Coordinates of C-alpha atoms in Angstrom, one line a residue:
Chain A
M22 CA 10.7 15.7 62.5
L23 CA 10.6 13.1 65.0
K24 CA 9.6 8.9 64.7
V25 CA 10.6 7.5 67.9
E26 CA 9.8 3.6 66.8
N27 CA 9.9 1.0 69.6
L28 CA 12.4 2.2 72.1
T29 CA 12.8 0.1 74.4
V30 CA 15.0 1.8 78.2
A31 CA 16.5 -0.7 81.3
Y32 CA 18.3 0.5 83.8
G33 CA 20.0 -2.9 84.5
D34 CA 17.3 -4.9 85.6
I35 CA 14.3 -2.7 85.7
V36 CA 12.8 -1.3 82.5
A37 CA 11.9 2.4 82.2
L38 CA 10.0 2.4 78.8
E39 CA 9.0 -0.7 77.2
D40 CA 8.6 -0.5 73.1
V41 CA 7.9 3.0 73.5
S42 CA 6.3 4.1 69.6
F43 CA 4.9 8.1 68.7
S44 CA 5.6 10.7 66.4
V45 CA 6.1 14.5 66.5
D46 CA 5.5 16.8 63.4
D47 CA 7.7 20.0 62.6
G48 CA 5.7 23.0 64.2
E49 CA 3.7 20.5 66.6
V50 CA 3.4 20.4 69.8
V51 CA 3.1 17.2 71.5
S52 CA 2.8 16.1 75.2
I53 CA 3.1 13.3 77.0
I54 CA 1.4 12.6 80.2
G55 CA 2.5 10.6 82.7
A56 CA 1.9 9.7 87.0
N57 CA 5.4 9.5 88.9
G58 CA 7.7 6.5 87.8
A59 CA 5.9 6.2 83.9
G60 CA 9.1 7.0 82.3
K61 CA 8.7 10.7 81.2
T62 CA 12.4 11.7 82.0
S63 CA 13.8 8.9 81.2
L64 CA 11.9 9.2 77.6
L65 CA 13.2 12.5 77.2
N66 CA 16.4 12.3 79.0
T67 CA 17.4 9.0 75.8
L68 CA 15.5 11.6 73.2
M69 CA 18.7 13.7 74.0
G70 CA 21.1 11.7 74.4
L71 CA 21.3 11.4 78.0
V72 CA 20.5 7.9 79.3
P73 CA 22.1 4.8 76.9
S74 CA 18.5 2.9 75.2
R75 CA 18.5 -0.7 75.1
S76 CA 17.1 -1.0 71.7
G77 CA 14.0 1.0 69.0
R78 CA 15.1 3.8 66.5
V79 CA 14.5 7.8 66.7
V80 CA 14.6 9.2 63.6
Y81 CA 15.4 12.5 63.6
I82 CA 14.3 14.7 60.2
D83 CA 15.4 18.5 59.4
P84 CA 12.6 20.6 58.9
S85 CA 14.5 21.8 56.1
E86 CA 14.4 18.1 54.9
T87 CA 11.3 16.8 55.7
G88 CA 10.0 17.1 52.1
N89 CA 12.8 15.1 50.8
G90 CA 12.4 12.0 53.7
R91 CA 16.3 12.3 54.6
G92 CA 16.3 11.3 58.1
H93 CA 18.3 9.1 60.2
D94 CA 18.6 6.9 63.7
I95 CA 19.8 9.6 66.2
L96 CA 20.4 7.3 69.0
P97 CA 23.6 6.4 67.9
L98 CA 25.0 10.2 68.5
S99 CA 26.0 12.0 71.8
A100 CA 24.0 14.9 73.5
H101 CA 26.8 17.1 72.6
E102 CA 26.2 16.0 68.2
R103 CA 22.0 16.1 68.9
A104 CA 22.5 20.2 70.4
G105 CA 24.4 20.4 67.2
M106 CA 21.8 19.4 65.3
G107 CA 19.1 22.5 66.7
I108 CA 18.0 19.7 69.6
R109 CA 17.6 21.0 73.0
I110 CA 16.1 20.3 76.3
V111 CA 14.8 22.0 79.2
P112 CA 15.7 19.7 81.9
E113 CA 14.6 18.4 84.7
R114 CA 14.7 20.4 88.0
A115 CA 17.0 23.7 85.3
R116 CA 19.8 22.1 86.4
V117 CA 21.6 26.0 85.2
F118 CA 25.5 26.5 86.2
P119 CA 25.3 27.4 89.7
N120 CA 28.5 29.5 89.7
L121 CA 28.3 31.1 86.8
T122 CA 26.1 34.4 86.3
V123 CA 22.7 34.2 84.5
E124 CA 25.1 35.6 81.1
Q125 CA 26.7 33.1 81.8
N126 CA 24.4 30.7 81.3
L127 CA 22.6 32.4 78.7
R128 CA 25.8 32.0 76.7
M129 CA 26.7 27.7 77.1
G130 CA 23.2 28.2 75.2
V131 CA 24.8 29.5 72.2
Y132 CA 28.2 27.7 72.7
G133 CA 29.7 27.1 69.4
L134 CA 26.8 29.1 67.6
S135 CA 28.4 32.5 68.1
G136 CA 29.4 32.5 64.7
R137 CA 26.3 31.8 63.5
I138 CA 23.8 33.8 64.9
N139 CA 23.7 37.2 66.9
V140 CA 23.9 36.4 70.2
E141 CA 22.4 39.9 71.5
E142 CA 19.6 39.7 69.9
A143 CA 19.4 36.1 70.5
F144 CA 19.6 37.5 73.5
G145 CA 17.9 40.4 73.8
E146 CA 14.9 37.9 73.0
V147 CA 14.9 35.8 75.8
F148 CA 14.6 39.5 78.4
D149 CA 11.8 39.4 76.4
L150 CA 10.1 37.1 77.3
F151 CA 11.6 36.4 80.9
P152 CA 12.1 40.6 82.1
V153 CA 13.7 39.2 85.5
L154 CA 16.6 37.2 83.7
K155 CA 17.6 40.6 82.6
E156 CA 17.6 41.9 86.2
R157 CA 19.6 39.6 87.3
R158 CA 22.0 39.1 84.3
W159 CA 25.3 39.6 86.7
Q160 CA 24.5 37.2 89.2
A161 CA 24.9 33.5 89.9
G162 CA 22.8 30.8 88.8
Q163 CA 22.3 29.6 92.7
T164 CA 21.2 33.0 93.9
L165 CA 17.7 32.9 91.7
S166 CA 14.9 31.5 93.1
G167 CA 13.2 28.2 91.8
G168 CA 10.5 29.4 89.3
E169 CA 13.8 32.1 88.2
Q170 CA 16.2 28.9 87.3
Q171 CA 13.6 27.2 85.3
Q172 CA 12.8 31.1 83.2
L173 CA 16.7 30.4 83.0
A174 CA 16.9 27.3 81.8
I175 CA 14.4 27.2 79.2
A176 CA 16.1 31.3 77.7
R177 CA 19.5 28.9 78.0
A178 CA 17.7 26.2 75.2
L179 CA 15.6 29.0 73.4
V180 CA 18.6 31.5 72.5
S181 CA 19.8 28.7 70.2
G182 CA 17.1 28.9 68.3
P183 CA 16.3 25.2 68.6
K184 CA 13.6 23.4 65.9
M185 CA 13.0 21.0 68.8
L186 CA 12.3 21.8 72.4
L187 CA 12.4 18.9 75.0
V188 CA 10.4 20.3 78.1
D189 CA 10.9 18.0 80.7
E190 CA 7.6 18.8 84.3
I191 CA 8.3 22.4 83.8
S192 CA 5.1 23.4 86.4
M193 CA 6.9 21.1 89.1
G194 CA 7.9 23.6 91.8
L195 CA 6.9 26.5 90.3
M196 CA 3.7 28.9 91.2
P197 CA 0.8 28.8 89.7
K198 CA 1.3 32.0 88.0
L199 CA 4.7 31.3 86.7
V200 CA 3.4 27.7 85.1
D201 CA 0.6 30.1 83.3
L202 CA 3.7 32.1 82.1
V203 CA 6.1 29.2 81.1
F204 CA 3.1 28.1 79.0
S205 CA 1.6 30.9 77.8
V206 CA 5.4 31.2 76.3
L207 CA 5.6 27.5 74.9
K208 CA 2.3 28.9 73.6
R209 CA 3.3 31.6 71.2
L210 CA 6.7 30.3 70.2
N211 CA 5.2 27.4 68.8
E212 CA 2.3 29.4 67.3
D213 CA 4.6 32.8 66.0
K214 CA 7.4 30.9 64.8
G215 CA 6.8 27.3 64.8
L216 CA 8.6 26.0 67.5
T217 CA 8.2 22.2 67.8
I218 CA 7.7 21.8 71.1
L219 CA 7.7 17.9 73.2
L220 CA 6.5 18.2 76.8
V221 CA 6.5 15.8 79.1
E222 CA 3.9 16.9 82.6
Q223 CA 2.0 15.6 85.3
N224 CA 0.5 18.8 84.8
A225 CA -1.9 17.5 82.3
V226 CA -4.9 19.8 82.2
Q227 CA -2.4 22.6 81.1
A228 CA 0.1 20.4 79.1
L229 CA -2.7 19.3 76.6
A230 CA -4.3 22.5 76.8
I231 CA -1.4 23.7 74.4
A232 CA -0.5 20.4 73.1
H233 CA -1.9 19.6 69.6
R234 CA -2.1 15.8 70.5
G235 CA -1.6 14.5 73.1
Y236 CA 0.0 10.2 74.9
I237 CA -1.0 9.0 78.1
L238 CA 1.8 7.1 78.9
E239 CA 1.9 4.3 81.7
T240 CA 4.3 2.5 83.5
G241 CA 6.9 3.0 80.5
R242 CA 4.1 1.7 77.7
I243 CA 1.7 4.2 75.2
A244 CA -1.3 3.6 77.0
L245 CA -3.3 5.9 74.8
E246 CA -2.9 8.3 72.3
G247 CA -4.8 11.0 70.1
K248 CA -5.7 14.7 69.5
A249 CA -5.3 17.0 73.0
S250 CA -9.3 17.8 72.3
D251 CA -9.8 14.3 72.6
L252 CA -7.3 13.4 75.7
M253 CA -9.2 16.1 77.9
E254 CA -12.2 14.8 76.5
D255 CA -11.7 11.5 77.4
T256 CA -13.3 9.4 80.4
K257 CA -10.8 7.3 81.0
V258 CA -7.8 10.3 81.2
R259 CA -10.5 12.7 83.3
E260 CA -10.4 9.8 85.9
A261 CA -7.0 9.4 86.4
Y262 CA -5.1 12.8 85.5
L263 CA -7.4 15.6 85.1
G264 CA -9.3 15.0 88.6
G265 CA -12.8 14.1 87.4
Chain B
M10 CA 69.3 40.0 97.5
G11 CA 70.6 37.5 99.3
G12 CA 71.0 34.0 97.7
Y13 CA 68.7 32.2 100.8
F14 CA 66.2 34.4 99.8
T15 CA 65.9 34.0 96.0
T16 CA 65.9 30.3 96.2
V17 CA 63.0 30.7 98.5
A18 CA 61.2 32.7 95.8
T19 CA 62.6 30.4 92.7
M20 CA 60.7 27.5 94.3
I21 CA 58.3 29.5 95.6
G22 CA 57.5 30.6 91.8
I23 CA 57.9 27.1 90.5
Y24 CA 55.2 25.7 92.5
A25 CA 53.3 28.6 92.0
L26 CA 53.8 27.5 87.7
V27 CA 52.8 23.5 88.8
A28 CA 49.8 24.9 91.1
S29 CA 48.1 27.0 88.3
G30 CA 48.4 23.7 86.2
L31 CA 46.3 22.0 89.0
N32 CA 44.3 24.2 88.9
I33 CA 43.1 24.1 85.7
I34 CA 42.1 20.5 86.1
V35 CA 40.9 21.0 89.6
G36 CA 39.3 24.3 89.7
F37 CA 37.9 24.6 86.7
A38 CA 37.1 21.8 84.9
G39 CA 36.4 20.4 88.3
Q40 CA 38.8 17.1 88.2
I41 CA 39.9 16.4 90.9
S42 CA 43.5 14.8 91.0
L43 CA 46.0 14.3 94.2
G44 CA 48.6 13.2 91.5
H45 CA 49.7 16.4 89.9
A46 CA 53.2 15.8 91.5
A47 CA 53.5 13.3 88.8
F48 CA 53.3 15.2 86.1
F49 CA 56.0 17.9 88.1
G50 CA 58.1 14.6 88.2
I51 CA 57.6 13.7 83.8
G52 CA 58.6 17.2 83.0
A53 CA 62.0 17.5 84.9
Y54 CA 62.3 13.5 83.9
S55 CA 61.9 14.2 80.4
T56 CA 64.0 17.5 80.6
A57 CA 66.9 15.6 82.4
L58 CA 67.3 12.6 79.7
L59 CA 67.2 15.2 76.9
C60 CA 69.9 17.2 78.1
T61 CA 72.2 14.6 80.0
K62 CA 71.5 11.6 77.3
L63 CA 70.5 13.6 73.7
G64 CA 72.8 16.6 74.9
L65 CA 69.9 19.1 73.9
S66 CA 70.2 23.0 74.8
F67 CA 67.9 23.8 78.0
W68 CA 66.2 26.3 75.4
W69 CA 65.3 22.7 73.0
S70 CA 64.5 21.3 76.1
L71 CA 62.3 23.5 77.6
P72 CA 59.8 23.5 75.2
L73 CA 60.2 19.5 73.9
A74 CA 59.2 18.5 77.8
T75 CA 56.5 20.6 78.2
L76 CA 55.1 19.5 75.2
I77 CA 56.1 15.5 76.3
T78 CA 54.2 16.0 79.3
G79 CA 51.5 17.6 78.3
L80 CA 50.8 14.3 75.5
I81 CA 51.4 12.6 78.3
G82 CA 48.6 14.3 80.4
A83 CA 46.1 14.0 77.7
L84 CA 46.8 9.8 78.3
L85 CA 46.9 9.9 81.4
G86 CA 43.3 11.8 81.8
I87 CA 41.0 9.6 80.1
P88 CA 40.4 7.4 83.2
S89 CA 38.5 10.9 84.2
L90 CA 36.1 10.3 81.4
R91 CA 35.1 7.1 83.6
V92 CA 35.2 7.9 87.4
K93 CA 34.6 10.8 88.7
D94 CA 34.9 12.2 92.2
D95 CA 36.4 10.0 95.3
F96 CA 37.5 7.2 92.3
L97 CA 39.3 9.7 90.7
A98 CA 40.6 10.6 93.4
I99 CA 42.4 7.7 93.9
T100 CA 42.8 6.8 90.6
T101 CA 45.2 10.0 90.4
I102 CA 46.6 8.8 93.4
G103 CA 47.4 5.6 91.9
I104 CA 48.7 7.6 88.5
N105 CA 51.5 9.4 91.2
F106 CA 52.6 6.1 93.2
I107 CA 53.0 4.3 89.5
V108 CA 54.9 7.7 87.6
R109 CA 57.5 7.3 90.8
S110 CA 58.0 4.0 91.6
I111 CA 59.3 4.6 87.7
F112 CA 61.4 6.2 87.9
L113 CA 62.3 4.4 91.2
Y114 CA 62.7 0.8 89.3
V115 CA 63.3 1.6 86.3
P116 CA 67.3 1.7 85.8
F117 CA 67.4 4.0 82.3
F118 CA 65.6 6.6 84.8
G119 CA 68.1 6.4 87.2
G120 CA 66.7 4.7 90.0
A121 CA 67.0 5.6 93.5
L122 CA 70.3 7.4 92.9
G123 CA 68.2 9.7 90.2
I124 CA 69.9 11.8 87.4
G125 CA 72.6 14.3 88.1
G126 CA 74.6 17.0 86.3
I127 CA 71.4 18.4 84.7
P128 CA 73.2 21.8 83.5
T129 CA 72.4 25.3 84.7
P130 CA 71.1 27.0 81.2
T131 CA 72.7 30.3 79.6
L132 CA 71.5 32.8 78.2
L133 CA 74.0 35.2 75.7
D134 CA 77.4 33.6 77.7
T135 CA 75.8 34.0 80.6
R136 CA 75.0 31.4 83.8
L137 CA 71.4 31.7 84.4
R138 CA 72.1 31.3 88.6
G139 CA 70.4 33.2 91.4
E140 CA 68.5 36.4 90.8
Y141 CA 69.0 35.3 86.8
Y142 CA 67.3 32.3 87.1
L143 CA 64.2 33.5 89.5
T144 CA 63.9 36.6 86.9
L145 CA 63.1 33.8 84.2
V146 CA 60.8 31.8 86.6
L147 CA 59.2 34.4 86.9
V148 CA 58.8 35.6 83.4
L149 CA 57.3 32.4 82.7
L150 CA 55.3 32.6 85.0
A151 CA 54.0 35.4 84.0
L152 CA 53.9 34.2 80.8
T153 CA 51.5 31.3 82.1
T154 CA 48.8 33.3 84.1
W155 CA 48.3 35.6 80.8
F156 CA 47.4 31.9 79.2
V157 CA 45.6 31.4 82.2
H158 CA 43.8 34.7 82.2
R159 CA 43.2 33.9 78.4
F160 CA 41.9 30.7 78.5
A161 CA 39.3 32.1 82.0
R162 CA 37.9 34.4 79.9
S163 CA 37.2 32.4 76.4
W164 CA 34.4 30.0 75.7
T165 CA 36.9 26.9 76.2
G166 CA 37.5 28.2 79.6
L167 CA 33.9 29.7 80.4
A168 CA 32.6 25.6 78.3
T169 CA 35.5 24.0 81.1
E170 CA 33.7 25.8 83.7
A171 CA 29.9 24.5 82.6
M172 CA 31.1 21.3 82.3
R173 CA 32.3 21.1 86.2
E174 CA 29.6 22.4 87.3
E175 CA 26.7 20.2 85.5
E176 CA 28.0 18.1 83.1
T177 CA 24.5 16.4 81.6
A178 CA 22.9 19.9 81.1
A179 CA 26.3 21.4 79.5
G180 CA 26.7 18.3 77.5
A181 CA 23.0 18.7 76.1
M182 CA 24.4 22.3 75.3
G183 CA 26.5 20.8 72.5
I184 CA 29.8 21.1 75.2
S185 CA 31.8 17.2 74.9
H186 CA 32.7 16.3 78.2
V187 CA 35.6 14.4 76.5
R188 CA 36.6 17.3 74.8
F189 CA 37.1 19.8 77.7
K190 CA 38.2 17.4 80.1
I191 CA 40.7 15.9 78.3
L192 CA 42.2 19.7 77.5
A193 CA 41.9 20.6 81.4
F194 CA 44.5 17.2 81.4
T195 CA 46.4 18.3 78.9
I196 CA 47.0 22.5 79.7
G197 CA 47.5 21.4 83.2
S198 CA 49.9 18.8 82.8
A199 CA 51.9 20.6 80.8
M200 CA 52.1 23.6 83.0
A201 CA 53.1 21.3 85.7
G202 CA 56.0 19.8 83.1
L203 CA 57.2 23.5 82.7
G204 CA 57.5 24.0 85.8
G205 CA 59.2 20.2 86.0
V206 CA 61.6 21.3 83.6
L207 CA 63.2 24.9 85.9
Y208 CA 63.5 22.7 88.9
A209 CA 65.3 20.1 87.3
H210 CA 67.6 22.8 85.6
F211 CA 67.6 24.6 88.9
V212 CA 68.7 21.9 91.5
N213 CA 70.7 20.4 88.8
F214 CA 69.8 16.5 90.5
I215 CA 66.4 15.3 90.5
S216 CA 65.0 12.4 92.4
P217 CA 62.0 10.0 92.4
D218 CA 61.4 11.5 95.5
D219 CA 61.0 14.7 94.6
F220 CA 57.6 14.2 93.0
G221 CA 55.9 11.5 95.5
F222 CA 52.4 11.9 96.5
P223 CA 53.3 14.5 99.4
V224 CA 54.4 17.1 96.9
S225 CA 50.9 16.1 94.9
I226 CA 49.3 17.0 98.8
M227 CA 51.0 20.3 98.9
L228 CA 50.2 21.5 95.2
L229 CA 46.5 20.8 96.4
S230 CA 46.8 22.7 99.5
M231 CA 48.0 25.7 97.4
V232 CA 45.3 25.5 95.0
V233 CA 42.5 25.1 97.6
L234 CA 44.2 27.4 100.5
G235 CA 44.6 30.4 97.7
G236 CA 40.9 29.4 95.7
M237 CA 39.7 26.8 93.3
G238 CA 38.8 27.7 89.8
K239 CA 40.7 31.7 90.9
I240 CA 43.3 32.7 88.7
W241 CA 45.7 34.1 91.1
G242 CA 44.3 31.3 94.3
P243 CA 47.2 28.9 93.2
I244 CA 50.1 31.6 93.0
L245 CA 49.0 32.8 96.6
G246 CA 48.5 29.7 98.0
A247 CA 52.3 28.6 96.4
I248 CA 53.5 32.4 98.1
V249 CA 51.3 31.5 101.6
L250 CA 52.7 27.7 101.9
G251 CA 55.5 28.6 100.4
S252 CA 56.9 31.1 102.6
L253 CA 55.5 29.7 106.2
P254 CA 57.4 26.9 106.8
E255 CA 60.9 29.4 106.4
V256 CA 59.4 32.5 108.5
F257 CA 58.5 29.9 111.1
R258 CA 62.5 28.6 110.6
P259 CA 63.1 29.5 113.8
L260 CA 61.0 27.7 115.4
V261 CA 62.4 24.3 114.6
Q262 CA 60.3 21.6 115.4
Y263 CA 57.3 23.6 115.9
R264 CA 56.7 25.0 112.2
M265 CA 55.0 22.3 109.9
L266 CA 53.0 22.4 113.2
L267 CA 51.8 25.9 113.0
Y268 CA 52.0 25.1 108.7
G269 CA 49.2 23.0 109.7
A270 CA 47.5 25.4 111.8
A271 CA 47.4 27.9 109.0
L272 CA 46.3 25.3 106.8
L273 CA 43.3 24.1 108.8
L274 CA 42.3 27.8 110.5
V275 CA 42.2 28.8 106.1
I276 CA 39.8 25.4 105.7
R277 CA 37.3 26.4 108.4
Y278 CA 37.3 30.1 108.3
Q279 CA 37.4 30.6 104.5
P280 CA 36.5 27.9 102.8
Q281 CA 36.6 29.0 99.1
G282 CA 40.4 29.9 99.4
I283 CA 41.9 32.8 100.7
L284 CA 40.6 34.4 96.7
G285 CA 36.9 32.3 97.0
E286 CA 33.4 33.5 96.4
G287 CA 32.5 35.5 99.3
S288 CA 35.9 35.2 101.4
L289 CA 37.1 37.9 103.8
L290 CA 39.8 39.6 101.2
R291 CA 37.1 40.0 98.6
R292 CA 34.8 41.3 100.9
L293 CA 37.4 44.1 102.0
F294 CA 38.4 44.8 98.1
P295 CA 35.2 44.3 96.1
R296 CA 35.6 44.2 92.2
G297 CA 32.8 44.4 89.6
R298 CA 31.7 41.5 87.7
R299 CA 34.9 39.3 86.7

């Protein structure tokens, strides 16, 4: 599980996140909803170790250790060390490796794990989820459409068999059909495999529909929290994020 | 084979080796370096000092000087962890000028007079001159090219390329940019060092100006012209840029003009290099996936 305590992130004088606290339990889908500039991407990038924090703690407890409560602050660790612990991110705007093939992009997803997992089997699983990637297997990443690149980014995060998946605005720039596909894949992974997922989204309807719990992020602060179903009924949330 | 031809071919072979090293840094790891001649020089000066002052034989000095250059390359690669792109370009130019100045102004390195009397290697009582030396250079070029080929197909090579493409995304996948940048600078510099050793024992006399900034530009031109990140790119670049001035030699005062024009034409019409993606050569001779 992930416990974020009083996290503050700033770029120089500009405070992106202030005193943010929340948690994600094992096997849970948690959605963080916020408008542009609320600090959603800053939050995920800080959790992944791509952006430094100013203060606070982020305690990560591996699912196998949850019982004995052992966990430690991951903020001092670098991104590649956190990746090694099983935390993976689907970054904003996919960020596929443009000149590497789809196959090579996926290989990078299992970098350092080839001895521990069956790579071909893992590839087979993501090709089942996203068949278009199998067709495009030998094409360079940059020749893929935006939607295909998003699918590749998810697949690249999934092949490693992560314990916790961070998903940054996956619906951005995707056609509605693909948004549905992506959310249904995430829901299925959570239900079938117990994958723990933390989503940040502007698309509140779909993000809350697949989530157990949700948080509303407003200009760097948590404004509201609750069960996803309660948030969907909340009048303030409905007005601000769900179109009345 | 005439002596003239062997001399030109030997120099091309040496430059191909050094440019292949630069290709690891610029092509595979995506770290711009405009100071590669510094490492070429460090290799040459290392072997010159090891042989003339310590009396080591060429065959001991060769691996030792290569190793020394690789280690210095790892050290001087550290700035690439902090600065990127054009700032890294300026930093590496600075490294080139500093290294050259050290050779020039520190008396230990022979100053402006350079170091002479670097021995020609011998093997089985035969002095390796002319075609023998060319063979030695080509064997070492073949070995390093085989090494680059293995590197390009390894997990390490792929991770290095992933880092070039998207450093943050690669980091989020467990690829430490520190490790792969320093590794690229170490391998690339060691190859430049090996080239420097071969150069020093070929010309028998070296001076600081052999390793100045213009040499770095020439090496980078070879890499860009041939195709960055392609195994054969820098070798082809070295052959083209190494032989053009010789081909145009009868034209005397126009030959550097034609050299420049050839370079410009390639940049304009084949920006990915002669062997780059989508280049004319690749379209004429398509191959399967790499």
